[in-house]
mmCIF file of C-alpha atoms and ligand atoms in Angstrom:
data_model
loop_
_atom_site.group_PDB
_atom_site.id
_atom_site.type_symbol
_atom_site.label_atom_id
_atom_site.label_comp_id
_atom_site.label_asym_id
_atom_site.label_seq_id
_atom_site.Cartn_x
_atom_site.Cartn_y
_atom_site.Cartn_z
ATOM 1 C CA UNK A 56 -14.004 11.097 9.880
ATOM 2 C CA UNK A 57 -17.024 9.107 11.753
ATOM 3 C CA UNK A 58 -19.415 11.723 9.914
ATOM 4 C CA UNK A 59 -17.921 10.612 6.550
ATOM 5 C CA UNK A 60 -18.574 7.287 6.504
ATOM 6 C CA UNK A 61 -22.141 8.010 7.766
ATOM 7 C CA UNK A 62 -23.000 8.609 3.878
ATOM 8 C CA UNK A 63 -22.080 5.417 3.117
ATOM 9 C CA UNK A 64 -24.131 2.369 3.319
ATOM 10 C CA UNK A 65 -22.499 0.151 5.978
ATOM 11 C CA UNK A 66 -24.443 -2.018 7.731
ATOM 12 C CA UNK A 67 -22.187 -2.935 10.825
ATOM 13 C CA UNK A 68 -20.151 -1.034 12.799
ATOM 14 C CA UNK A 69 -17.017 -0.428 12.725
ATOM 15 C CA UNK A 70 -14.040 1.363 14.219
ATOM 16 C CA UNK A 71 -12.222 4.763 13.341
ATOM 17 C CA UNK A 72 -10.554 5.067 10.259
ATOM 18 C CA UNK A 73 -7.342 4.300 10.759
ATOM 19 C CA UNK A 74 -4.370 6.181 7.624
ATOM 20 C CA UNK A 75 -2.490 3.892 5.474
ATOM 21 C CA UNK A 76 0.356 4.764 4.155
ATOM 22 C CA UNK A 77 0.048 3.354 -0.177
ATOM 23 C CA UNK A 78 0.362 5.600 -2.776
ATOM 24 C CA UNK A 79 1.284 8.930 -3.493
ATOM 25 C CA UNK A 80 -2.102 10.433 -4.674
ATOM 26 C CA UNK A 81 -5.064 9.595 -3.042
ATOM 27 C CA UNK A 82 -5.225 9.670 0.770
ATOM 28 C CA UNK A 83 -6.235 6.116 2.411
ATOM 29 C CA UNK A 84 -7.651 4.435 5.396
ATOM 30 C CA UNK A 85 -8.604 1.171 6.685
ATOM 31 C CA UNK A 86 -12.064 0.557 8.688
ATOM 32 C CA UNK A 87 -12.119 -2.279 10.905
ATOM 33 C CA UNK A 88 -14.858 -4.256 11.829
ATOM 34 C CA UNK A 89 -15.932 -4.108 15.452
ATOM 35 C CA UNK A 90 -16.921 -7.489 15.442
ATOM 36 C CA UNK A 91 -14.829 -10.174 13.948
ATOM 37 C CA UNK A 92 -16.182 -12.128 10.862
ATOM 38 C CA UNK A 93 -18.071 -8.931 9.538
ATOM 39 C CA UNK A 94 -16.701 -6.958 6.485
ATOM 40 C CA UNK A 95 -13.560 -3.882 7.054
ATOM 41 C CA UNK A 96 -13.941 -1.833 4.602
ATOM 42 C CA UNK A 97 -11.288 0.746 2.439
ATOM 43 C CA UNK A 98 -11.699 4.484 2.339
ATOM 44 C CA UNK A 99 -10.249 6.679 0.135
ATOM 45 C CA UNK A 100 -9.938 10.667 -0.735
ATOM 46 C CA UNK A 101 -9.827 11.119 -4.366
ATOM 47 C CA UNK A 102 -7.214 13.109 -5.506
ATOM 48 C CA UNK A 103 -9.851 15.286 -7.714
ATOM 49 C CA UNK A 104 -6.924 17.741 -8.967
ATOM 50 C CA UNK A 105 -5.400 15.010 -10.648
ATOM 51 C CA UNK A 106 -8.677 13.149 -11.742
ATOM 52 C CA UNK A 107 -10.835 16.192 -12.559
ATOM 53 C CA UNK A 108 -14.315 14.124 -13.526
ATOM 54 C CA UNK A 109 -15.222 11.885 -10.479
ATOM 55 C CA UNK A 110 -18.267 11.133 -11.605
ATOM 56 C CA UNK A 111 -16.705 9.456 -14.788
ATOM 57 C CA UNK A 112 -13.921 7.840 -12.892
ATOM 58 C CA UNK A 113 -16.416 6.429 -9.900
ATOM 59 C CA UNK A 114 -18.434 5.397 -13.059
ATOM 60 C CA UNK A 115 -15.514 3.444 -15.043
ATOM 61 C CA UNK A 116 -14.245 1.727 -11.591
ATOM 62 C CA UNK A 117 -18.046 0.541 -11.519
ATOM 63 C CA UNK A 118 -18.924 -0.579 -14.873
ATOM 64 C CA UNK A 119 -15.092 -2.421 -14.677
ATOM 65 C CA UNK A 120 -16.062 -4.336 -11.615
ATOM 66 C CA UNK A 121 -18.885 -5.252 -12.641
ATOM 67 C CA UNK A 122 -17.963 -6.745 -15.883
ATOM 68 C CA UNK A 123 -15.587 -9.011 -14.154
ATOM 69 C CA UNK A 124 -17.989 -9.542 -11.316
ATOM 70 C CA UNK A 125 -20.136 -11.237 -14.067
ATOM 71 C CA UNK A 126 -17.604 -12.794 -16.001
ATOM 72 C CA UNK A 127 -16.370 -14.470 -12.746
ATOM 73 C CA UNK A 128 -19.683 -15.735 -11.901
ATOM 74 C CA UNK A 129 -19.750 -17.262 -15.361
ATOM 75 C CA UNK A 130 -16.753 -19.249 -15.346
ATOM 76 C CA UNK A 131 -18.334 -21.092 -11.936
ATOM 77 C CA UNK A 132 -15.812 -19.372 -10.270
ATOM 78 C CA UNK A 133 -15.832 -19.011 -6.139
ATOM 79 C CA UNK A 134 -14.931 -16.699 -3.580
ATOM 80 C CA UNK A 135 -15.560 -13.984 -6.138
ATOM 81 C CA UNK A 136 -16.130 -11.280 -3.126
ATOM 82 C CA UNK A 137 -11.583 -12.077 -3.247
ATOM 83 C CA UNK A 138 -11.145 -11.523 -6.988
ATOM 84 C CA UNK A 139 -12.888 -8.513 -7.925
ATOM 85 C CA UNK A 140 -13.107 -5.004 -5.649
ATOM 86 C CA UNK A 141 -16.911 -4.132 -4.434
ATOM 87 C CA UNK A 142 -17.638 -0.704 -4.120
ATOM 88 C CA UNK A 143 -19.816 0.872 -1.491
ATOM 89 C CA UNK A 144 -22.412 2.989 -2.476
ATOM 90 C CA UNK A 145 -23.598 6.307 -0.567
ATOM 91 C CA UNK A 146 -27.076 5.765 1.181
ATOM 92 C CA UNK A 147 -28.347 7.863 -1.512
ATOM 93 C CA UNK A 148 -27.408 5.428 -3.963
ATOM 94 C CA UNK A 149 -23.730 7.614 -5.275
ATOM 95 C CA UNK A 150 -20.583 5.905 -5.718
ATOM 96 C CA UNK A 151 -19.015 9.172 -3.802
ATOM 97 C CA UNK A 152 -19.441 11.416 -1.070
ATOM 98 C CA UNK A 153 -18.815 14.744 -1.555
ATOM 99 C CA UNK A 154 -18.029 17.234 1.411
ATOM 100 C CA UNK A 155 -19.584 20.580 1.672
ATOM 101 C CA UNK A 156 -15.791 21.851 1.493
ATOM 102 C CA UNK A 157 -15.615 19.616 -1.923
ATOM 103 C CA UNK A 158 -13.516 16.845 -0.840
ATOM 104 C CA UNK A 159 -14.943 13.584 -2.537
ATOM 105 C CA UNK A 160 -14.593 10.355 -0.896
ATOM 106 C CA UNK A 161 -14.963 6.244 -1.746
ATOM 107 C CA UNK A 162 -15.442 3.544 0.266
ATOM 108 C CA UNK A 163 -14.819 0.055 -0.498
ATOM 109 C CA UNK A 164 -15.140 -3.294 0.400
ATOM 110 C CA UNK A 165 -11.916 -4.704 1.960
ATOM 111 C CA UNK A 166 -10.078 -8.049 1.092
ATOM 112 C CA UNK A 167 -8.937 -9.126 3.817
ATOM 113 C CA UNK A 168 -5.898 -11.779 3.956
ATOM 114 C CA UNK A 169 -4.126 -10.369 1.285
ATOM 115 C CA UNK A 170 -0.575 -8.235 0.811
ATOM 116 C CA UNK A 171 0.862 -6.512 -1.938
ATOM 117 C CA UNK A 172 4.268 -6.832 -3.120
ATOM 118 C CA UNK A 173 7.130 -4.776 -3.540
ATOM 119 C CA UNK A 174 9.659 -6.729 -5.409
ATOM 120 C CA UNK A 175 9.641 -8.309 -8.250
ATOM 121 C CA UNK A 176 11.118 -12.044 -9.469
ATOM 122 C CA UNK A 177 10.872 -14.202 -12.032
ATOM 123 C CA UNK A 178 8.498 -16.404 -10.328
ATOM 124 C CA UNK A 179 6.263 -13.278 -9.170
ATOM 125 C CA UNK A 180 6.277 -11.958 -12.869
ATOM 126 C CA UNK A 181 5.267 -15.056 -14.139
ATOM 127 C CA UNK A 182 1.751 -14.804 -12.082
ATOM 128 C CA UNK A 183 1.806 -10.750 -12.217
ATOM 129 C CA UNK A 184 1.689 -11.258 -16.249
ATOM 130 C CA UNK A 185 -1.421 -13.996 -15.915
ATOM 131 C CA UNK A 186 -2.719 -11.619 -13.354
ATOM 132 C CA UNK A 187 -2.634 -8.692 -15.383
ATOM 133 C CA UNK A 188 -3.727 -10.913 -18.850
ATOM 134 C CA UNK A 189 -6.837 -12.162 -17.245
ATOM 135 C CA UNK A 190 -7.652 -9.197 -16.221
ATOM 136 C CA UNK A 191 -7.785 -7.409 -19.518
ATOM 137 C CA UNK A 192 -8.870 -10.536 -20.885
ATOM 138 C CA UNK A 193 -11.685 -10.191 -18.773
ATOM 139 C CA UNK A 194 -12.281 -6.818 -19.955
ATOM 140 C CA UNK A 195 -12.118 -7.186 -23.815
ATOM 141 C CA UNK A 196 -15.313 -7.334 -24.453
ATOM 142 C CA UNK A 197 -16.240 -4.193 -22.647
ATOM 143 C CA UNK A 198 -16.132 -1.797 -25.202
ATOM 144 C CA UNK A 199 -13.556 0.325 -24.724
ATOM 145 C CA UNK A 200 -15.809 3.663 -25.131
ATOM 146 C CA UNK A 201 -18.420 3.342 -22.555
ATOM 147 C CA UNK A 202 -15.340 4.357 -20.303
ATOM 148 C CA UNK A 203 -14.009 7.312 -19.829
ATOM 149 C CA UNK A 204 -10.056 8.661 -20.135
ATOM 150 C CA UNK A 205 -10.215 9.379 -16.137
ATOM 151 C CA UNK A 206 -7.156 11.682 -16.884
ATOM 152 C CA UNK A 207 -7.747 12.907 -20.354
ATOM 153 C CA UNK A 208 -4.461 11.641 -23.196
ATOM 154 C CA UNK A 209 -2.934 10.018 -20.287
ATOM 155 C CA UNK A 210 -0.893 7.488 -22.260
ATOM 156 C CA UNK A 211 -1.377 9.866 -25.536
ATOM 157 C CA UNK A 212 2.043 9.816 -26.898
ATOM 158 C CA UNK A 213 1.515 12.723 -29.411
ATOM 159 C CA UNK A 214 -0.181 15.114 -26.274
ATOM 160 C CA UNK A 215 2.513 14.006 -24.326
ATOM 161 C CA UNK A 216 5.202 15.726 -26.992
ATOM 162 C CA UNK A 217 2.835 18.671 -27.570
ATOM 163 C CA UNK A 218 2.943 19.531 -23.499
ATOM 164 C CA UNK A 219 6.707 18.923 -23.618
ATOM 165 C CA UNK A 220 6.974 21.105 -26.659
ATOM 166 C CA UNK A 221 4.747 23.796 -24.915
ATOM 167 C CA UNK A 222 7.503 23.561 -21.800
ATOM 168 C CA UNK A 223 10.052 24.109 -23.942
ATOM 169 C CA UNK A 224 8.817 27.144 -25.671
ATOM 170 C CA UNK A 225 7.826 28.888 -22.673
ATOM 171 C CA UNK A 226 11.331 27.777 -20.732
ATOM 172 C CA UNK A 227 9.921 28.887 -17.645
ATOM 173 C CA UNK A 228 12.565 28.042 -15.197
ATOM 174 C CA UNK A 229 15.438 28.541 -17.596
ATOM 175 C CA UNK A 230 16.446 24.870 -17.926
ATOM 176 C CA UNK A 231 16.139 24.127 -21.850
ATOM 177 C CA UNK A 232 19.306 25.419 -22.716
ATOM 178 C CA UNK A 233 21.509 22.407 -20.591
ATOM 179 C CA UNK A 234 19.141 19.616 -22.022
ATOM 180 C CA UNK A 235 19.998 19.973 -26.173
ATOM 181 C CA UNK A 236 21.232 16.327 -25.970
ATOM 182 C CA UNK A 237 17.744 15.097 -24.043
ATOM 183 C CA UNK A 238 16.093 17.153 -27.001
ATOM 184 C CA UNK A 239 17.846 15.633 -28.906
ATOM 185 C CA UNK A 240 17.510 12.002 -28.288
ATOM 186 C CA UNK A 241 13.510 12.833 -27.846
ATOM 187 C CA UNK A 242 13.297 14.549 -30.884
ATOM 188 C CA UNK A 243 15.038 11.829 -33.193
ATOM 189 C CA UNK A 244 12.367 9.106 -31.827
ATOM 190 C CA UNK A 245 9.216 10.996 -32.096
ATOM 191 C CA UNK A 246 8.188 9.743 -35.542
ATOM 192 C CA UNK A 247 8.527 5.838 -34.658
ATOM 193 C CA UNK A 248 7.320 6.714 -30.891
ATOM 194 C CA UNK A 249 3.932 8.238 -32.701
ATOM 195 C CA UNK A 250 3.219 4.920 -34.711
ATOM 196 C CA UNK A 251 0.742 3.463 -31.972
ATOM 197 C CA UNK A 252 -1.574 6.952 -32.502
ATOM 198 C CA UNK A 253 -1.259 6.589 -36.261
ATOM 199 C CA UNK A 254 -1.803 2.557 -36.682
ATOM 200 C CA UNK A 255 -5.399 3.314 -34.426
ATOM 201 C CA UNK A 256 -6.361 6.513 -36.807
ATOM 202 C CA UNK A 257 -6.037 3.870 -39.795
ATOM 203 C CA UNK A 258 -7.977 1.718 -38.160
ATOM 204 C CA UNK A 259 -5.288 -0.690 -37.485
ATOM 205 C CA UNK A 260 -4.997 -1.002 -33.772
ATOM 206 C CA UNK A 261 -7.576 -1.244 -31.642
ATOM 207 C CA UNK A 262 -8.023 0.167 -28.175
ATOM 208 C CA UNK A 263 -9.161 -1.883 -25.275
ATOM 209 C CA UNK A 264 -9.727 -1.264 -21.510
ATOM 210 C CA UNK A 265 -6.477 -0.621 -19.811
ATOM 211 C CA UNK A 266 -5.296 -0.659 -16.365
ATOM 212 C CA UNK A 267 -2.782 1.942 -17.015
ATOM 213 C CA UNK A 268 -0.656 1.743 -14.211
ATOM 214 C CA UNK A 269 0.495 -2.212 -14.040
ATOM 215 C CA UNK A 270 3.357 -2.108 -11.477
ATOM 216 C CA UNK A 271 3.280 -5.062 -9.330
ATOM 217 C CA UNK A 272 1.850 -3.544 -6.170
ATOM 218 C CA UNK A 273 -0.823 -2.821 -7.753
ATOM 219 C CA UNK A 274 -2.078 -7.024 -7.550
ATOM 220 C CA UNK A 275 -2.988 -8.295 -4.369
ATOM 221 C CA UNK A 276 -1.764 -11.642 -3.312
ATOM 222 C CA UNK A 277 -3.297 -14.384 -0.884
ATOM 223 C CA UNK A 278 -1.312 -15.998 1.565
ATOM 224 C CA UNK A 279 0.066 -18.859 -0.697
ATOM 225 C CA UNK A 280 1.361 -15.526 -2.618
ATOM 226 C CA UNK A 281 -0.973 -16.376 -5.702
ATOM 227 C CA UNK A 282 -2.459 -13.293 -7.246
ATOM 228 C CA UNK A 283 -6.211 -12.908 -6.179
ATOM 229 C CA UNK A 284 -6.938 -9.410 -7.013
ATOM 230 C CA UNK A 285 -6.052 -6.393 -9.519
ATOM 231 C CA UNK A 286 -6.121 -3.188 -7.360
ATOM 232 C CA UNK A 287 -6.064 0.779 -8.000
ATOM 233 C CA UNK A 288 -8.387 1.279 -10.906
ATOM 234 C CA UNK A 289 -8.446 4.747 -10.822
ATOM 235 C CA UNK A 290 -6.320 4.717 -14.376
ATOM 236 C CA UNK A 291 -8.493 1.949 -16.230
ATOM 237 C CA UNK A 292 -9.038 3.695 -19.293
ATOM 238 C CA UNK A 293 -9.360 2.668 -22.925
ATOM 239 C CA UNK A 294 -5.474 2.531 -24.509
ATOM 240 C CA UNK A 295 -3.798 0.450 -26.410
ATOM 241 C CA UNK A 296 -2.362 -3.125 -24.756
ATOM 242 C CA UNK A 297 1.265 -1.770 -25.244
ATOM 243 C CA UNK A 298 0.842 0.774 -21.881
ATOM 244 C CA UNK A 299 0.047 -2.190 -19.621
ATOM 245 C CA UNK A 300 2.533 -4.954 -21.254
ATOM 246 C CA UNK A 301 5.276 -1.973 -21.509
ATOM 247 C CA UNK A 302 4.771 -0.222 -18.411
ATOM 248 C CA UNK A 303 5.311 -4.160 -16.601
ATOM 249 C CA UNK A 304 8.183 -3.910 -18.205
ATOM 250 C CA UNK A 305 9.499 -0.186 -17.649
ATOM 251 C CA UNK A 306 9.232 -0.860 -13.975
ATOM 252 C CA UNK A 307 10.156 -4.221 -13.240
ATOM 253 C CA UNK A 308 12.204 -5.602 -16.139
ATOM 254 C CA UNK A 309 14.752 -3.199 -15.338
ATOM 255 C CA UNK A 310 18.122 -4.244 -13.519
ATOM 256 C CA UNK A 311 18.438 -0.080 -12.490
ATOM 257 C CA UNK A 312 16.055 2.312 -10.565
ATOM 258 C CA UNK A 313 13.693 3.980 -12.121
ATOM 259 C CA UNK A 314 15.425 7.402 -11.086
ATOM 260 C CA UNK A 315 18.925 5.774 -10.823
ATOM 261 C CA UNK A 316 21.618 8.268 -11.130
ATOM 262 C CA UNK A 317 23.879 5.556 -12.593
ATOM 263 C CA UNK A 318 23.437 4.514 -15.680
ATOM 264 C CA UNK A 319 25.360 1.908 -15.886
ATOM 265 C CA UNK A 320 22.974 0.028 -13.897
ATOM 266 C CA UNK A 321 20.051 0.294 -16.472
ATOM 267 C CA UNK A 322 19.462 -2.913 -18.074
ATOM 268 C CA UNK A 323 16.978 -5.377 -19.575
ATOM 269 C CA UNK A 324 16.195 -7.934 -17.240
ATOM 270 C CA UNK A 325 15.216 -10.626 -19.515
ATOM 271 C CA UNK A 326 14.512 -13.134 -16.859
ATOM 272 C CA UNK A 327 12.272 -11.193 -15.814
ATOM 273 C CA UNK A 328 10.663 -10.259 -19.465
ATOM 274 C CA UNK A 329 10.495 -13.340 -20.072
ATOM 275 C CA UNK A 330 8.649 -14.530 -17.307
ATOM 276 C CA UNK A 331 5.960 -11.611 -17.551
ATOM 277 C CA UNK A 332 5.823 -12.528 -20.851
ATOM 278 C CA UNK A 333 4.907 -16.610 -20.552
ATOM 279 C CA UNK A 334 2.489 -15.280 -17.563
ATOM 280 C CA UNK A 335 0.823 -12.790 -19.882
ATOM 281 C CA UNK A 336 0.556 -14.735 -23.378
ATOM 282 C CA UNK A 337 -1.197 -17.618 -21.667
ATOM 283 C CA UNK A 338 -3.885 -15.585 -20.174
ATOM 284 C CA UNK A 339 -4.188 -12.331 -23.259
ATOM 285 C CA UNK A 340 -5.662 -15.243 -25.496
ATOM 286 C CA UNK A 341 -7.757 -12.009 -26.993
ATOM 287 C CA UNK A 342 -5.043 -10.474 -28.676
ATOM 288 C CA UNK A 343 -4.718 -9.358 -32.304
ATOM 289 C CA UNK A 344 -1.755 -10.001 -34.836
ATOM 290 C CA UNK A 345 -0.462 -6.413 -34.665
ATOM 291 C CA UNK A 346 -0.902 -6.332 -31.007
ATOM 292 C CA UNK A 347 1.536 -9.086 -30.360
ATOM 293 C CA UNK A 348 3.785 -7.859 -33.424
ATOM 294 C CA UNK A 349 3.906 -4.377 -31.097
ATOM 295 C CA UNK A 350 4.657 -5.855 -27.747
ATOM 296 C CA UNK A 351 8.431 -4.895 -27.931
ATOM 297 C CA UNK A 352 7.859 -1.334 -29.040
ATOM 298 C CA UNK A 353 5.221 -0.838 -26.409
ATOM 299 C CA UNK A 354 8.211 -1.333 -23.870
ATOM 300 C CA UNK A 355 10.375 1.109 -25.319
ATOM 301 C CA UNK A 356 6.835 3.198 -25.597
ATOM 302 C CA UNK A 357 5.994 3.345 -22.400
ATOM 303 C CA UNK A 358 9.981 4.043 -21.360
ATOM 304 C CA UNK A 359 9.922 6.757 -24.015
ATOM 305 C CA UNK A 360 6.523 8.558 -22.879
ATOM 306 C CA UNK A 361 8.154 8.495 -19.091
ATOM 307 C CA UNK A 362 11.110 9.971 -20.587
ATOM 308 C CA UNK A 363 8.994 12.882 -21.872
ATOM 309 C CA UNK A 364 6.587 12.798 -18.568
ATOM 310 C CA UNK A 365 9.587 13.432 -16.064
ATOM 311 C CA UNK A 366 11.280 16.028 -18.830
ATOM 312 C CA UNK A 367 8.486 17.977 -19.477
ATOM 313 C CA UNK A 368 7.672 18.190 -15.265
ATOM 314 C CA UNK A 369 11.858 19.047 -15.447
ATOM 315 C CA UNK A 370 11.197 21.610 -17.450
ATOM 316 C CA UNK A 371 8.277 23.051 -16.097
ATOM 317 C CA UNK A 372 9.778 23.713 -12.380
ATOM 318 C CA UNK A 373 9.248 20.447 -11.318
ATOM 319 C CA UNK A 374 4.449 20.980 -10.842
ATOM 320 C CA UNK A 375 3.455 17.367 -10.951
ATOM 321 C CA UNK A 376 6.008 14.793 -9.644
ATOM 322 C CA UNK A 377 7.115 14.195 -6.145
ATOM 323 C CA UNK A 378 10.849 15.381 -6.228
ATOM 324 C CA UNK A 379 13.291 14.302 -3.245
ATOM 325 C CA UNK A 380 16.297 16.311 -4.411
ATOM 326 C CA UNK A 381 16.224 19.508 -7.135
ATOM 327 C CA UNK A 382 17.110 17.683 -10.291
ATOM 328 C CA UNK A 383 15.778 14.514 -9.342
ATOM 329 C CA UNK A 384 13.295 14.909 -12.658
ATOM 330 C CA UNK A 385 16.489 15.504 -14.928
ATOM 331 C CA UNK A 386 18.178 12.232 -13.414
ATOM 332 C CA UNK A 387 14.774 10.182 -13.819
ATOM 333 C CA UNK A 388 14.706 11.447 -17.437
ATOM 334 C CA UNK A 389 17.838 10.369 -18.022
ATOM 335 C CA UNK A 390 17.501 6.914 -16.802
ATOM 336 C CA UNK A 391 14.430 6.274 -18.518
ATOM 337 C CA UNK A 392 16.229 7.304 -21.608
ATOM 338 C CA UNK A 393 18.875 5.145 -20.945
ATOM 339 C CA UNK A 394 16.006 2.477 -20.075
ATOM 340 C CA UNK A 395 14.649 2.913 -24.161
ATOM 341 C CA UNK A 396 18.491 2.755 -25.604
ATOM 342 C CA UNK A 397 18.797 -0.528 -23.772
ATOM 343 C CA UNK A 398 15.234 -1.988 -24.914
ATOM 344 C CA UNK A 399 16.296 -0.601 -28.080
ATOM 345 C CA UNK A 400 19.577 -3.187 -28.170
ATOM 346 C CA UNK A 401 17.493 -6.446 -27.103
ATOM 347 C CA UNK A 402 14.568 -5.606 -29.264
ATOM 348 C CA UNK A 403 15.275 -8.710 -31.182
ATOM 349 C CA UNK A 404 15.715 -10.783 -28.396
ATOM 350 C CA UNK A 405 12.545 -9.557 -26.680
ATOM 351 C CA UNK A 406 10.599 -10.611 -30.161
ATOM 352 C CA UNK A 407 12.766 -14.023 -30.363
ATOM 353 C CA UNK A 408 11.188 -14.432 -26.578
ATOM 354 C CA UNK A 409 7.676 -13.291 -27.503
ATOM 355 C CA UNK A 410 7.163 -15.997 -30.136
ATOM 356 C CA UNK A 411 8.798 -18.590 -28.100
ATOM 357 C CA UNK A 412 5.475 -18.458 -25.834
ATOM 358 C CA UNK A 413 2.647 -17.497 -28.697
HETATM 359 C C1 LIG B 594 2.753 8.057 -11.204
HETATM 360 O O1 LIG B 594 2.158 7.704 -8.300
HETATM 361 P P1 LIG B 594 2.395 6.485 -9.086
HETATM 362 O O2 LIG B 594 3.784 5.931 -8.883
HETATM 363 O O3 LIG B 594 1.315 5.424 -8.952
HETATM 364 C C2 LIG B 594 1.991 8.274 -12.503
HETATM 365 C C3 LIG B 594 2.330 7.161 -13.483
HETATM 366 C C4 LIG B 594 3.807 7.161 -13.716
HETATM 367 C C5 LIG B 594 4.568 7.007 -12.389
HETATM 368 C C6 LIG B 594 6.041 7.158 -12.614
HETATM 369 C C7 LIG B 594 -1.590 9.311 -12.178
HETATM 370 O O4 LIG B 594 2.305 6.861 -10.648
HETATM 371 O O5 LIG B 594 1.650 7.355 -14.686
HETATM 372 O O6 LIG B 594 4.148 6.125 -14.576
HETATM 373 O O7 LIG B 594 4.138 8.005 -11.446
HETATM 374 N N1 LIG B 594 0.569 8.299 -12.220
HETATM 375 C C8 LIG B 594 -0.169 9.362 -12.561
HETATM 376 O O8 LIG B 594 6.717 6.633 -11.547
HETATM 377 O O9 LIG B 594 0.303 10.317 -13.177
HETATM 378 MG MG1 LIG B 595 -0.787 4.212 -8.646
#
């Protein structure tokens, strides 16, 4: 792996890459400095069957970086090299390697002194939702079309219902006919669930620059566990604010398991909503009228378009997702389903919470 990181533009030396063990989709490794005081750095294999256009996606993690880079330096802040990631270009001036046998590879800076976290609390979603505000706060003035969709429609309601309605129609493992009351329940939502898609056509909701995957582990936190850094940009996309406000919520306001086989145990956790929620208000001062009207929905959203996600992979023979057990795509269905009845129940009290903190 010594005759990867050759490409790259390091200027001291360091050890062998070392594997790391984060994330399911793009293969990672630490590279220590040999001498202490000089910069480690992070390299990663892109997954390029999931995101196709590396070019665009090394492009939008650059332009993104740099934006907050600069709006960083503006605010006087310090210790930027902490807040923002730094990526290392090839010594031919590319934001990638690729390998004669077409593997592409990144390299970045690493920040050093810094964990992610696993679990979620009320005190940790507080600073997750200021986190993850001030970052697309940050980013609002980026417009959101000099980025790319580094996975084309991926939080595209309406595509998402037209691959699950292909799946269905082709049946290809045989498992449609069990799932009429999934069907169902999708089918009876898909009007509302399609209102995000129809407010932008009109011209009614805007799109901004995303991070598209806001589970906590995805912030880095220094050692007096204060957020210092948003991570894994590989999904920062333009969207609408409901995927990263909902998709908080879908994973960590959520007394149950994402894939937990008993329902029972899917809740709202409105301790933590709320806290997410005072977090994120203070910092997303950028926000429109309709966007903070939509913040509710956008949970059940985001719950809804896993539903379909984990169905449609169900359906299809189980192609994209990680399974651990064969109908471990039917039981996460059905617990995210479960997930958008309950949102559905304390929609009121989620908007009675909202305005409490706008
Ligand atoms: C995938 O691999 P992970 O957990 O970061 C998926 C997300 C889903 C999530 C469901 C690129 O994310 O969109 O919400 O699984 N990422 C991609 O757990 O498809
Ligand atoms: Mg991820």
């Amino acid at each position: 792996m010594k005759n990867i990181l050759q490409h790259f533009a390091i200027p001291n030396q360091v050890a062998d890459p070392q594997p790391l063990k984060i994330g399911f989709i793009n293969d990672s490794f630490i590279v220590r400095a040999i001498k202490k005081g000089e910069k480690s750095y992070f390299l990663q294999r892109i997954n390029h069957h999931i995101f196709r256009n590396v070019e665009g996606l090394q492009q939008n993690i650059r332009k993104v970086t740099d934006h907050i880079r600069h709006k960083l330096a503006e605010a006087g802040e310090t210790d930027i090299d902490r807040k923002v990631l730094e990526l290392v270009p090839t010594k031919d001036g590319k934001l990638y390697y690729c390998t004669p046998e077409g593997d592409y590879w990144r390299v970045y800076v690493l920040i050093g002194n810094a964990s992610s976290q696993e679990k979620v609390t009320p005190a940790s979603a507080e600073l997750a939702g200021e986190a993850f505000g001030r970052f697309q706060c940050q980013l609002a003035d980026l417009p959101f079309d000099e980025l790319c969709e580094s996975i084309p429609n991926f939080h595209n309601i309406e595509f998402r219902l037209q691959q699950l309605d292909e799946a269905l129609a082709a049946d290809p493992v045989g498992r449609k006919e069990a799932c009429a009351d999934i069907i169902a329940a999708i089918n009876s939502r898909r009007d509302e669930m399609c209102l995000a898609e129809r407010l932008f056509r009109e011209g009614k909701l805007p799109k901004h620059i995303n991070h598209c995957d806001t589970k906590v582990n995805n912030i880095l936190f220094d050692e007096a566990g204060r957020p210092i850094c948003i991570v894994d940009l590989d999904t920062v996309m333009p969207g609408f604010v409901l995927s990263d406000f909902g998709d908080f919520m879908r994973t960590a306001a959520n007394t149950g398991l994402e894939d937990d086989p008993n329902l029972d145990n899917i809740h709202v956790d409105l301790d933590i909503f709320e806290a997410y929620t005072r977090g994120y208000l203070k910092e997303a001062t950028f926000l429109t009228d309709i966007e903070k009207e939509l913040l509710p929905y956008g949970c059940r959203l985001l719950s809804y378009m896993q539903t379909v996600r984990f169905f449609t992979d169900y359906i299809n023979g189980d192609t994209y997702y990680k399974i651990q057990y064969p109908e471990h795509n039917l039981v996460r269905t059905r617990a995210q389903l479960r997930l958008v009845e309950e949102q559905e129940k304390v929609a009121d009290q989620m908007k009675a919470i909202i305005n409490k903190y706008l």
